[in-house]
Short mmCIF file of C-alpha atoms in Angstrom, two decimals:
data_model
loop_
_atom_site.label_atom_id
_atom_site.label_comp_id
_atom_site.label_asym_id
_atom_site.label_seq_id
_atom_site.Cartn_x
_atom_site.Cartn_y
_atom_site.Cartn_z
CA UNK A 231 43.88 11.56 -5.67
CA UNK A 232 42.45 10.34 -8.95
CA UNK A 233 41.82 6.85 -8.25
CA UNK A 234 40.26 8.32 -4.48
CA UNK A 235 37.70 10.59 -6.65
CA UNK A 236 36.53 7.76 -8.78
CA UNK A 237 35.95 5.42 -6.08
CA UNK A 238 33.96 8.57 -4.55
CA UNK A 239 31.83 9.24 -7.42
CA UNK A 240 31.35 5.37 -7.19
CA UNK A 241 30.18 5.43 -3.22
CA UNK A 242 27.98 8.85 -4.00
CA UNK A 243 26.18 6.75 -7.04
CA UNK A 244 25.33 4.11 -4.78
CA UNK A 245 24.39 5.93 -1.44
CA UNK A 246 21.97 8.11 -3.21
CA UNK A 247 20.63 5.91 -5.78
CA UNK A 248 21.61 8.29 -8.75
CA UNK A 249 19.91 5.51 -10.97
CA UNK A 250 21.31 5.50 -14.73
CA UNK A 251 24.79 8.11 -13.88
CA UNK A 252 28.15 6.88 -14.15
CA UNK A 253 31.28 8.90 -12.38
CA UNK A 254 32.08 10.28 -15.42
CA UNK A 255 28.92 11.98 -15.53
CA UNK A 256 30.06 13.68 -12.33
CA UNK A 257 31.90 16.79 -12.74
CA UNK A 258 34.86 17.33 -10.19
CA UNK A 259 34.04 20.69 -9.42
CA UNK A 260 30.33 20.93 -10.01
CA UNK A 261 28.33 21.29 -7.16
CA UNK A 262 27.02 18.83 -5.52
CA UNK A 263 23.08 20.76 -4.50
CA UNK A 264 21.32 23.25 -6.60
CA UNK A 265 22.53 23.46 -10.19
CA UNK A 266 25.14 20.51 -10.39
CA UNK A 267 23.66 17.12 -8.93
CA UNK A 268 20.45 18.83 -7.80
CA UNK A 269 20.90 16.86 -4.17
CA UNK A 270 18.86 18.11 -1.33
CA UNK A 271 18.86 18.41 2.40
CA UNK A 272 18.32 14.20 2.80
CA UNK A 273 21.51 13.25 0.54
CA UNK A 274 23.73 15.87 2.84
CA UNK A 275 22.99 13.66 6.06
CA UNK A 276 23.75 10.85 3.41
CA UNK A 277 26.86 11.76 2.59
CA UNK A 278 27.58 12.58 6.05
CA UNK A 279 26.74 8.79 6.91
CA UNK A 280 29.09 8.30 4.02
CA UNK A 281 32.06 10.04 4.85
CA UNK A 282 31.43 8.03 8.24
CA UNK A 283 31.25 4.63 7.72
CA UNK A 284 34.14 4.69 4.39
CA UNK A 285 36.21 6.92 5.97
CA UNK A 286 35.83 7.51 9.71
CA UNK A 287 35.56 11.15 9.41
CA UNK A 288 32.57 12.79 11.39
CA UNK A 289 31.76 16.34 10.99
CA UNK A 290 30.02 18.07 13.18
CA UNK A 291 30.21 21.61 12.25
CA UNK A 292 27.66 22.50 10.28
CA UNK A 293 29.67 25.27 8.34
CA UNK A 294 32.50 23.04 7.94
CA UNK A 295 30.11 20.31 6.44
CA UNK A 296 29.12 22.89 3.93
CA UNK A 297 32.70 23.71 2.64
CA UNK A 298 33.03 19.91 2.40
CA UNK A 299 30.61 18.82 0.62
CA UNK A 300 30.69 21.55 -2.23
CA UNK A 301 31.91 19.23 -4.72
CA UNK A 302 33.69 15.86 -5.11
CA UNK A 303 36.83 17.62 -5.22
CA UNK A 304 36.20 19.47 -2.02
CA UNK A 305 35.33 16.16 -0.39
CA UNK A 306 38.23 14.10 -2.15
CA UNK A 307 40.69 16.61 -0.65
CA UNK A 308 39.36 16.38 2.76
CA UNK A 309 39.37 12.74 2.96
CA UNK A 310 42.61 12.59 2.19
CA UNK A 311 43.60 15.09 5.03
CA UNK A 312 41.33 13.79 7.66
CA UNK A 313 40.55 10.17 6.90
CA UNK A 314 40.41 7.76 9.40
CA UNK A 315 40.02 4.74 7.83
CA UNK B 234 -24.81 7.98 8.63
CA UNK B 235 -25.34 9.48 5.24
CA UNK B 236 -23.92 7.34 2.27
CA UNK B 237 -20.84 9.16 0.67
CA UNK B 238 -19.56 8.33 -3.05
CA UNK B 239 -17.14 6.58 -4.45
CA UNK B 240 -15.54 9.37 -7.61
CA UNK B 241 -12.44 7.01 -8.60
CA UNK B 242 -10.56 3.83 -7.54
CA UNK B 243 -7.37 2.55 -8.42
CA UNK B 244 -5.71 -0.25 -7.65
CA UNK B 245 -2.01 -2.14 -7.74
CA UNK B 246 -1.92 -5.58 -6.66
CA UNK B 247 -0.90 -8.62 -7.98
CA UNK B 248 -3.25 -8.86 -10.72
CA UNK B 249 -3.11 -6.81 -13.82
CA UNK B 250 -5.74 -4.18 -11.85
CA UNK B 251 -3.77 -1.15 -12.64
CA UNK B 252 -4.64 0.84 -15.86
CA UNK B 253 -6.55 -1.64 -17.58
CA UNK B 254 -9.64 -1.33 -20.03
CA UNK B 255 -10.40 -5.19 -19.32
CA UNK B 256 -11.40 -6.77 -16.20
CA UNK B 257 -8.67 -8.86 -14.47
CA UNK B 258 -7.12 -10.21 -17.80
CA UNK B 259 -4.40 -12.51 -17.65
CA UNK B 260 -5.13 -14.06 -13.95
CA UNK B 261 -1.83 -14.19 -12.46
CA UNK B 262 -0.80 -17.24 -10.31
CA UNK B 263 1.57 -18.84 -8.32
CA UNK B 264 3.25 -21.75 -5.98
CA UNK B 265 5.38 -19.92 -4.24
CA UNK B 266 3.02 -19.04 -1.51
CA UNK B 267 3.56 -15.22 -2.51
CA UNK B 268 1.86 -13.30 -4.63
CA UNK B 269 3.87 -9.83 -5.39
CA UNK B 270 2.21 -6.23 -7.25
CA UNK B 271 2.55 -6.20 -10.48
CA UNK B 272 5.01 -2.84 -10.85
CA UNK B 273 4.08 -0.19 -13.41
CA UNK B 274 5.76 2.89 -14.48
CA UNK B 275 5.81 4.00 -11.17
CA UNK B 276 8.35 7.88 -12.70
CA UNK B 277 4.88 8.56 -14.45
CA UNK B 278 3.38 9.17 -10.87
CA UNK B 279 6.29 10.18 -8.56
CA UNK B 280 8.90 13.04 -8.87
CA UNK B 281 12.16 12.48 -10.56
CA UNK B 282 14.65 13.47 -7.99
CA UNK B 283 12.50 12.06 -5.19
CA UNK B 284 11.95 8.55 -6.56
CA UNK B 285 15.55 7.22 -6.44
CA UNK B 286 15.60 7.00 -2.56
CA UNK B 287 11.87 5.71 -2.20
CA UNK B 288 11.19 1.52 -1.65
CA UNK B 289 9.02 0.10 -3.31
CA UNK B 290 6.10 0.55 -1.04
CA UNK B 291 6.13 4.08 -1.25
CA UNK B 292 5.67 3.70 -5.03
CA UNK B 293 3.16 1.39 -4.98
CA UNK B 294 1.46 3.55 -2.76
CA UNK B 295 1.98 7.26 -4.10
CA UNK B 296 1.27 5.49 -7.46
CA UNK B 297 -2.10 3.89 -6.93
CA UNK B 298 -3.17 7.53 -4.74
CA UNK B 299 -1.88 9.83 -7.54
CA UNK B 300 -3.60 7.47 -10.25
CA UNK B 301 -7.13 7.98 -8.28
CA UNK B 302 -6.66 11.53 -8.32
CA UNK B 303 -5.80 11.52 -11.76
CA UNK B 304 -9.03 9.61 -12.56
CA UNK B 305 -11.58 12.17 -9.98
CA UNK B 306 -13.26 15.06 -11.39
CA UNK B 307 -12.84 16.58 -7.27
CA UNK B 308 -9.95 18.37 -5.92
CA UNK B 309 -9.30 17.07 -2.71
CA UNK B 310 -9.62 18.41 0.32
CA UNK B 311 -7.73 15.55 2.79
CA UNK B 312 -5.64 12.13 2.83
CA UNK B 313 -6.63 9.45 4.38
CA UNK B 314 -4.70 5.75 4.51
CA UNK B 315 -4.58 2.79 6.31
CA UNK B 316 -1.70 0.61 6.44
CA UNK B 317 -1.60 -2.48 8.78
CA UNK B 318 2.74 -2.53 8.50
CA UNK B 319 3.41 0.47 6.76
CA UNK B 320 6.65 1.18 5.50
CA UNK B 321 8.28 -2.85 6.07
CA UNK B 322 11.32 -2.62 4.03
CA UNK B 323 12.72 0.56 5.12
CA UNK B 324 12.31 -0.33 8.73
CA UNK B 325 14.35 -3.67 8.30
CA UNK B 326 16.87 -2.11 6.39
CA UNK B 327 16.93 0.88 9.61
CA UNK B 328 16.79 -1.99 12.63
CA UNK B 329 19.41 -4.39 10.39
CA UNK B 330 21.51 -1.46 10.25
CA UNK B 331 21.43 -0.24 13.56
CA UNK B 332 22.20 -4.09 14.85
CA UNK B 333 25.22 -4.06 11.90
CA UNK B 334 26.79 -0.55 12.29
CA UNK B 335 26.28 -0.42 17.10
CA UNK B 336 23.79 2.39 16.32
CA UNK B 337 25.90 4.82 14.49
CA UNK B 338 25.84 6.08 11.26
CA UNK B 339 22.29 5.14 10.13
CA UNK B 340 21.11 6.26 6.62
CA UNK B 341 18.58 8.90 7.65
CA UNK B 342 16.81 7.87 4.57
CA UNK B 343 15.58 4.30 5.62
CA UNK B 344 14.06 6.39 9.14
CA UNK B 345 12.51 9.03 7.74
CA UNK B 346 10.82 6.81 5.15
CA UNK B 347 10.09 4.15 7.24
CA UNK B 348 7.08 5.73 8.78
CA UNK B 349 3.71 5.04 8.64
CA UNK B 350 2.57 8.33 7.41
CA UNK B 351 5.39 8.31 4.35
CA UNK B 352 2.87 7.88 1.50
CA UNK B 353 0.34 10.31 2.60
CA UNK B 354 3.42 13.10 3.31
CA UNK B 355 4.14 12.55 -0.30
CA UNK B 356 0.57 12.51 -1.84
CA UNK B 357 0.40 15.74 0.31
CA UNK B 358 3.64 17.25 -1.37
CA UNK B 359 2.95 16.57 -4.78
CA UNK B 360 -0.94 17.20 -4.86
CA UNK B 361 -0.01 20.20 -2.76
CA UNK B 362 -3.20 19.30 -0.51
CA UNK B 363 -2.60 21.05 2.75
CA UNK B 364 -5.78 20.00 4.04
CA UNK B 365 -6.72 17.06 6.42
CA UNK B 366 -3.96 14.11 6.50
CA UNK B 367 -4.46 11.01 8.36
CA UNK B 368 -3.08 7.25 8.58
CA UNK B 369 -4.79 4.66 10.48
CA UNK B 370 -2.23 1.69 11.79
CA UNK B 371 -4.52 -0.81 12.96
CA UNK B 372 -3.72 -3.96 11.76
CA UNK B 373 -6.96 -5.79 9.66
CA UNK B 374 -8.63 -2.70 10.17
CA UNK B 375 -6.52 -0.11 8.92
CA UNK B 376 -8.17 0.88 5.95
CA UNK B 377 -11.90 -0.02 7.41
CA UNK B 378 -10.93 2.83 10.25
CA UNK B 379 -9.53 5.11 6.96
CA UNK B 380 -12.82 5.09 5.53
CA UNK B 381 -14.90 5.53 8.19
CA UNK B 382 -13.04 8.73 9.11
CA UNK B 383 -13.91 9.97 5.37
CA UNK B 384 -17.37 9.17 6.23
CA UNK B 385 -17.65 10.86 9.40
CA UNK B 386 -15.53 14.06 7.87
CA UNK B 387 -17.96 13.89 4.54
CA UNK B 388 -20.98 13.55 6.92
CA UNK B 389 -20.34 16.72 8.98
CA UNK B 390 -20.47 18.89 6.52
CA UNK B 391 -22.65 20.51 3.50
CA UNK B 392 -19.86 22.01 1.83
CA UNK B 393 -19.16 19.77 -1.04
CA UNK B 394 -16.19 17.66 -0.19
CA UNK B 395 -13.71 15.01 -1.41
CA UNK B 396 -11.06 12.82 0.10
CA UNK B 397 -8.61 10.45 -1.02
CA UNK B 398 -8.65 7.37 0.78
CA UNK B 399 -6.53 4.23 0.78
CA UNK B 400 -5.14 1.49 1.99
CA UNK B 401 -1.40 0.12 1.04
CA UNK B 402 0.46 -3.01 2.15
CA UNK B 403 3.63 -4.63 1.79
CA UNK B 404 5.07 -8.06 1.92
CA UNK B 405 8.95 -8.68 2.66
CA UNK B 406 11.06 -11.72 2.97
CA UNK B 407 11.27 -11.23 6.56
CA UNK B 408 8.01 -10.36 7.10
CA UNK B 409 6.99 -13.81 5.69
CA UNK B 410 9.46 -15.77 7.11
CA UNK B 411 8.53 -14.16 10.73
CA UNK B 412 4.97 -14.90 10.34
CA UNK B 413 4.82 -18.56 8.87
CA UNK B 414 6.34 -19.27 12.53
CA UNK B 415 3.06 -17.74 13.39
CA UNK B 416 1.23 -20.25 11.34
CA UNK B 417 0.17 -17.38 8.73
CA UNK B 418 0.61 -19.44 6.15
CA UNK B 419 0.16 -22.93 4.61
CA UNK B 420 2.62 -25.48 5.41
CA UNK B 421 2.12 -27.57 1.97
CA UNK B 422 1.39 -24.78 -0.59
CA UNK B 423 -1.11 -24.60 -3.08
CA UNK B 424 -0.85 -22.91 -6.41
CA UNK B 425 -2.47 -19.97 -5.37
CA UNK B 426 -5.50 -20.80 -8.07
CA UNK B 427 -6.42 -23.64 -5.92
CA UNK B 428 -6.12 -22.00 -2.59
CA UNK B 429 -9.42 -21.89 -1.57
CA UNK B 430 -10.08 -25.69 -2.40
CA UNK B 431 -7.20 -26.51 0.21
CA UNK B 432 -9.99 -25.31 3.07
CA UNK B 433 -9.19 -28.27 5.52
CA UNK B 434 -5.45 -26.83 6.99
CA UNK B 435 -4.60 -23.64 8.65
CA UNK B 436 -2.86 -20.77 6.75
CA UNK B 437 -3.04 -18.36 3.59
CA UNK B 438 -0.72 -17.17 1.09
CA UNK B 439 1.02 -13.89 1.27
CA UNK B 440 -0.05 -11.08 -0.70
CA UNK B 441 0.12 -7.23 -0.93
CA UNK B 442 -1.26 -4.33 -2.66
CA UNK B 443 -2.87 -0.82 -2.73
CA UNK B 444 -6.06 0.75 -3.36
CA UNK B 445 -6.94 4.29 -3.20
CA UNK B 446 -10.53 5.84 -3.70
CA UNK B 447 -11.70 9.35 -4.00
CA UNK B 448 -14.87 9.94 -1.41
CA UNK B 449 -16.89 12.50 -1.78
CA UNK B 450 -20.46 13.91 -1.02
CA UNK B 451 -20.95 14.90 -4.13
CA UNK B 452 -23.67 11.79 -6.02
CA UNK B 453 -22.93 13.42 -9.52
CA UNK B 454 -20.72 11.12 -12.05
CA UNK B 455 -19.99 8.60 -9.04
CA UNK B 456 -18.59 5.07 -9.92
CA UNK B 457 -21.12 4.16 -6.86
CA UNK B 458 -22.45 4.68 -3.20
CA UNK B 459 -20.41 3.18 -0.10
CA UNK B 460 -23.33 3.07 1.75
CA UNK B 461 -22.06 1.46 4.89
CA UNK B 462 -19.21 0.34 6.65
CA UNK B 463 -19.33 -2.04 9.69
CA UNK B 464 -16.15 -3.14 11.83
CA UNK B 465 -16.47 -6.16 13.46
CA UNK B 466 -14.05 -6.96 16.62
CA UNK B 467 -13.19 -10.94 17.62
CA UNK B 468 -15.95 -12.17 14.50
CA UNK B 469 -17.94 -14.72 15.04
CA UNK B 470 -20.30 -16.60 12.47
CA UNK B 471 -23.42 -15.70 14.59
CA UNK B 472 -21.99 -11.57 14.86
CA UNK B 473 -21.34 -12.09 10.63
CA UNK B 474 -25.22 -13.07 10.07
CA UNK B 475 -26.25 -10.71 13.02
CA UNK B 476 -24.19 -7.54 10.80
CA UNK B 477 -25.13 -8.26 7.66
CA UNK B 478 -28.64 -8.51 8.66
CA UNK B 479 -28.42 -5.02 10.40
CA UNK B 480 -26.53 -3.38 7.15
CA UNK B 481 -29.07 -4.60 5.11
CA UNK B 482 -31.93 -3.10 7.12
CA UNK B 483 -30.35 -0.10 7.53
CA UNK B 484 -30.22 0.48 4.41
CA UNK B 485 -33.42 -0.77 3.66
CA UNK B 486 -32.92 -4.02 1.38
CA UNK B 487 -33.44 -6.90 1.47
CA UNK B 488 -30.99 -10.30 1.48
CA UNK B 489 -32.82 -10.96 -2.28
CA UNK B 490 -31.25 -7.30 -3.04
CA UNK B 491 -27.77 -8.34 -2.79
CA UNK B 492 -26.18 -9.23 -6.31
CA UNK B 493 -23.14 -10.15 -5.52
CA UNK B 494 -21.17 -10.98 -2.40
CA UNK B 495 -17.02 -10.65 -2.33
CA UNK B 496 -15.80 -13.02 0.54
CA UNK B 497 -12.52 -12.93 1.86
CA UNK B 498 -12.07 -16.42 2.03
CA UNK B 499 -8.70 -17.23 2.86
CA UNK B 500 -8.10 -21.34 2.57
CA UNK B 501 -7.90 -21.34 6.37
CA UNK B 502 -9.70 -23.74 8.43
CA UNK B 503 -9.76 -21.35 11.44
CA UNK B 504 -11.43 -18.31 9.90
CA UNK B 505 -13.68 -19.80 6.93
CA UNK B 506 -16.39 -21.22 8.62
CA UNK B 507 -16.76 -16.97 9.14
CA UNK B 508 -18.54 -17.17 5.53
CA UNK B 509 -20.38 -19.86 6.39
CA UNK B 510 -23.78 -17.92 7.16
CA UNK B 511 -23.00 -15.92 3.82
CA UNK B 512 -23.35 -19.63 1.84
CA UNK B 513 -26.28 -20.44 4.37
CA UNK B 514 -28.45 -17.35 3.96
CA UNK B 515 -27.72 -15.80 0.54
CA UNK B 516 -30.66 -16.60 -2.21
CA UNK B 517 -30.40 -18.18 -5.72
CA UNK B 518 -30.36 -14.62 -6.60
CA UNK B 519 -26.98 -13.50 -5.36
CA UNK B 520 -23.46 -14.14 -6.83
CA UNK B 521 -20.87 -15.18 -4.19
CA UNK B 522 -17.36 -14.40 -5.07
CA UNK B 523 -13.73 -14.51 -3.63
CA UNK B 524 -10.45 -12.75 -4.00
CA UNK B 525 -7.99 -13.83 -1.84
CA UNK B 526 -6.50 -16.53 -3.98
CA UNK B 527 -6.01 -13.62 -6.28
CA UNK B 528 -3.63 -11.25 -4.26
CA UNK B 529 -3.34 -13.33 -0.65
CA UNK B 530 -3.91 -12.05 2.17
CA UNK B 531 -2.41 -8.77 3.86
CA UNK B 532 -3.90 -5.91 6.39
CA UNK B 533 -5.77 -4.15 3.77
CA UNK B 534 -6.93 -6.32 1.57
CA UNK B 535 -10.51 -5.00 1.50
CA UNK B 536 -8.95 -2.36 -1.02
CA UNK B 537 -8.83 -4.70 -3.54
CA UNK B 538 -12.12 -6.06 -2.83
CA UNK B 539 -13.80 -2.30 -3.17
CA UNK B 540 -11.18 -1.97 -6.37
CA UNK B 541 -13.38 -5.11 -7.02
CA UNK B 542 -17.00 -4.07 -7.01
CA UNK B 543 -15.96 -0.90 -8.87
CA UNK B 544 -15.14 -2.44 -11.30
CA UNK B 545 -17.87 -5.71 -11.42
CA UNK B 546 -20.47 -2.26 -11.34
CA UNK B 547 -18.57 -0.97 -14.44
CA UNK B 548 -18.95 -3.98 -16.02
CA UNK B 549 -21.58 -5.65 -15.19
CA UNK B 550 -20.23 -8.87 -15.33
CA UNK B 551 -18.43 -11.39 -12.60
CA UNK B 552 -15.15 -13.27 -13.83
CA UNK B 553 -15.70 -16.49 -13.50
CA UNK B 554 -11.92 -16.94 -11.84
CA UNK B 555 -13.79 -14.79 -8.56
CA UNK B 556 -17.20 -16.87 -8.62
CA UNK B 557 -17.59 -19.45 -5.86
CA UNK B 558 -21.29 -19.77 -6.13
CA UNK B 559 -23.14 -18.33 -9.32
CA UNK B 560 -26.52 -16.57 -8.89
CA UNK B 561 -28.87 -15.47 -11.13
CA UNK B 562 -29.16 -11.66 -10.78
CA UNK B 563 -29.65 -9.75 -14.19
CA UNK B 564 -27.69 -7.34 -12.86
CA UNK B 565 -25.36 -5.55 -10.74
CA UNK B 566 -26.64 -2.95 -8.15
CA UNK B 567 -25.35 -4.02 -4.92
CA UNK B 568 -22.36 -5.68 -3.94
CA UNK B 569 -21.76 -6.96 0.00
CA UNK B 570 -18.10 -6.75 1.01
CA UNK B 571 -17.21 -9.50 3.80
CA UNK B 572 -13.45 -9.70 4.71
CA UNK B 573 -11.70 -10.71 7.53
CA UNK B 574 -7.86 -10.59 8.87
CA UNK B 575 -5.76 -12.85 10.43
CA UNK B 576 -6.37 -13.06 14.53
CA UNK B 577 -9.31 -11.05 15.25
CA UNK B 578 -10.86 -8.56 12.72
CA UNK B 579 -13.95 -8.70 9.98
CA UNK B 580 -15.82 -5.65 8.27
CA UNK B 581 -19.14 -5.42 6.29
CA UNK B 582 -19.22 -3.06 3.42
CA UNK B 583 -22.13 -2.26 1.36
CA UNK B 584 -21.59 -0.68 -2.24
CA UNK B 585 -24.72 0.27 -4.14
CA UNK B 586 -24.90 1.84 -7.95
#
């Protein structure tokens, strides 16, 4: 589980160009919008796109997507449940 | 149509243009064929959180529109661009990955950004002007069509008004490599210094770049008068004479009037001989100058040109890296524009002090 959330924090650096952030600037259980990373609407449908092409998972419940992608740990622990890939 | 007046320009292109007390210091050059902007600080223009996901385009753009704001003592009341190829990067990295990934899973962020309108939806967002927004696509005339509308929009009304208008291009690997097997550009390639000596083989040099101006009606504190603005379809050197002619009398001067002319001579043997009724008619008075061996050629390369003869009027003096043929004007009060674009475009602009 560790070594799947640092290799997370690694793809969500990338994908959304978080220029000058490392993963260990990335709190587990911070969230991802608003107060935590401050991501918007755009980086959702990027991490979607993430979670897709890594990982094989598609969501396509709006709701559910939310729950997901609360935090790294919320998104760790559903890769590991529903990955694909 | 009424004159309108130029409040601010900025510029980024490959020359140090952007920010600078002194006129084109430092002439950049180069044999690559490609000459590139010159980046700046582009997170003293653009929000934070919003710059990681933009290309470079976008910067360069928002950049140079914000800058001209910055430097106009208007609000503005619309956005106007013209881009011949808009957004280039983002829309290769959208069609590579839709060939790569079978069309699934596309970063939404290389679409949304990859149209044409990108830079004026963000000048719109972060000068909060809700007001008029525009791009014109059309190839060499993009930013020509850009500045007309401001005209036309300036011209229909009393209210004081201002616009920001500008014109933004971008070069790409691809995009070069895809248009030298159009015969774009030179086949043995001059430094770029040198380009417009190598006038006896087809092809340019690549280049990009932005310029944005802020047009208004208002004559008080402007850097000068764009007193006309002629688009010329399928040029020929008989329709060049035949415009500049007509500008001139329209806005009653004469030929002896003109201080300085900026050419876009390109180093091609198919478009040159355009100029050639500029070198045949032009007095001893008149200064003829060039720019493309400066920042190549691209869609909207009369933006640098205006950029230009903003700054020759602030001046008053003509680098000698620009002057093909020198004249003997004591000063600067009108400057003739003549540029042309690859395949089938020209435009006449007239800027007086």
């Amino acid at each position: 589980m560790e070594d799947l959330k640092l290799t997370l924090k690694q793809q969500i650096i990338e994908s959304l160009n978080l220029q000058g952030m490392t993963p260990a600037d990335i709190d587990d259980n911070a969230p991802l919008f608003g107060e935590g990373l401050g991501l918007d609407s755009i980086d959702s449908l990027e991490l979607m796109v993430l979670l897709e092409r890594n990982y094989g998972i598609k969501i396509e419940d709006a709701r559910e997507g939310r729950k997901v992608l609360q935090s790294v740990q919320s998104m760790a622990e559903y890769i590991q449940e529903n990955r694909k890939i | 149509m009424k004159p309108v007046y130029i409040s601010s320009a900025a510029a980024l292109s490959p020359q140090h243009s952007f920010d600078n007390e002194e006129l084109l210091p430092d002439i950049v050059s180069t044999d690559t064929g490609k000459l590139y902007v010159i980046d700046t600080d582009y997170s003293k223009f653009i929000n934070p959180v919003a710059i990681r996901r933009m290309s470079r385009i976008l910067k360069i753009g928002i950049s140079t529109g914000m800058r001209a704001v910055q430097l106009s003592n208007h609000p503005i009341n619309g956005i106007i661009t013209g881009t011949g190829r808009g957004s280039m990067r983002d829309m290769e990295l959208f069609l590579g990955d839709m060939i790569k990934l079978n069309e699934e899973a596309l970063n939404p962020t290389y679409f949304i950004q990859s149209t044409y309108n990108s830079v004026n939806g963000w000048l719109a967002m972060q000068t909060k002007c809700t007001g008029y927004n525009q791009t014109y696509v059309h190839r060499g005339h993009s930013l020509e069509m850009a500045l007309l509308d401001a005209q036309m929009l300036l011209n229909e009304t009393e209210e004081p008004q201002t616009y920001l208008v500008g014109g933004l291009d971008e070069m790409t690997e691809d995009y070069f490599l895809v248009k030298s097997k159009k015969g774009y550009w030179k086949k043995d390639i001059p430094n770029s210094l040198q380009l417009l000596k190598h006038n006896d083989t087809p092809g340019s040099i690549g280049g990009e770049g932005a310029a944005f101006f802020t047009l208004t009606n208002q004559a008080e504190n402007a850097m000068c008068k764009l007193a006309a603005i002629n688009i010329i379809q399928n040029p020929t050197e008989d329709i060049i004479k035949a415009a500049i002619d007509k500008t001139l009398a329209d806005n009653n001067i004469n030929i002896k009037d003109v201080d300085v002319v900026l050419c876009g001579l390109s180093g091609d043997n198919r478009f040159d001989h355009l100029y050639k009724s500029v070198f045949d008619n032009m007095t001893a008075h008149t200064t003829i100058a060039a720019f493309k061996h400066l920042v190549g050629e691209y869609d909207t390369s009369t933006g640098f040109a205006m950029w230009l003869a903003t700054e020759l009027f602030k001046h008053q003096q003509i680098p000698e890296v620009i002057i093909q043929k020198k004249g003997i004007h004591p000063d600067i009060k009108n400057i003739l524009i003549v540029n042309h674009y690859i395949l089938n475009s020209a435009s006449i602009i007239l800027l007086q002090l």
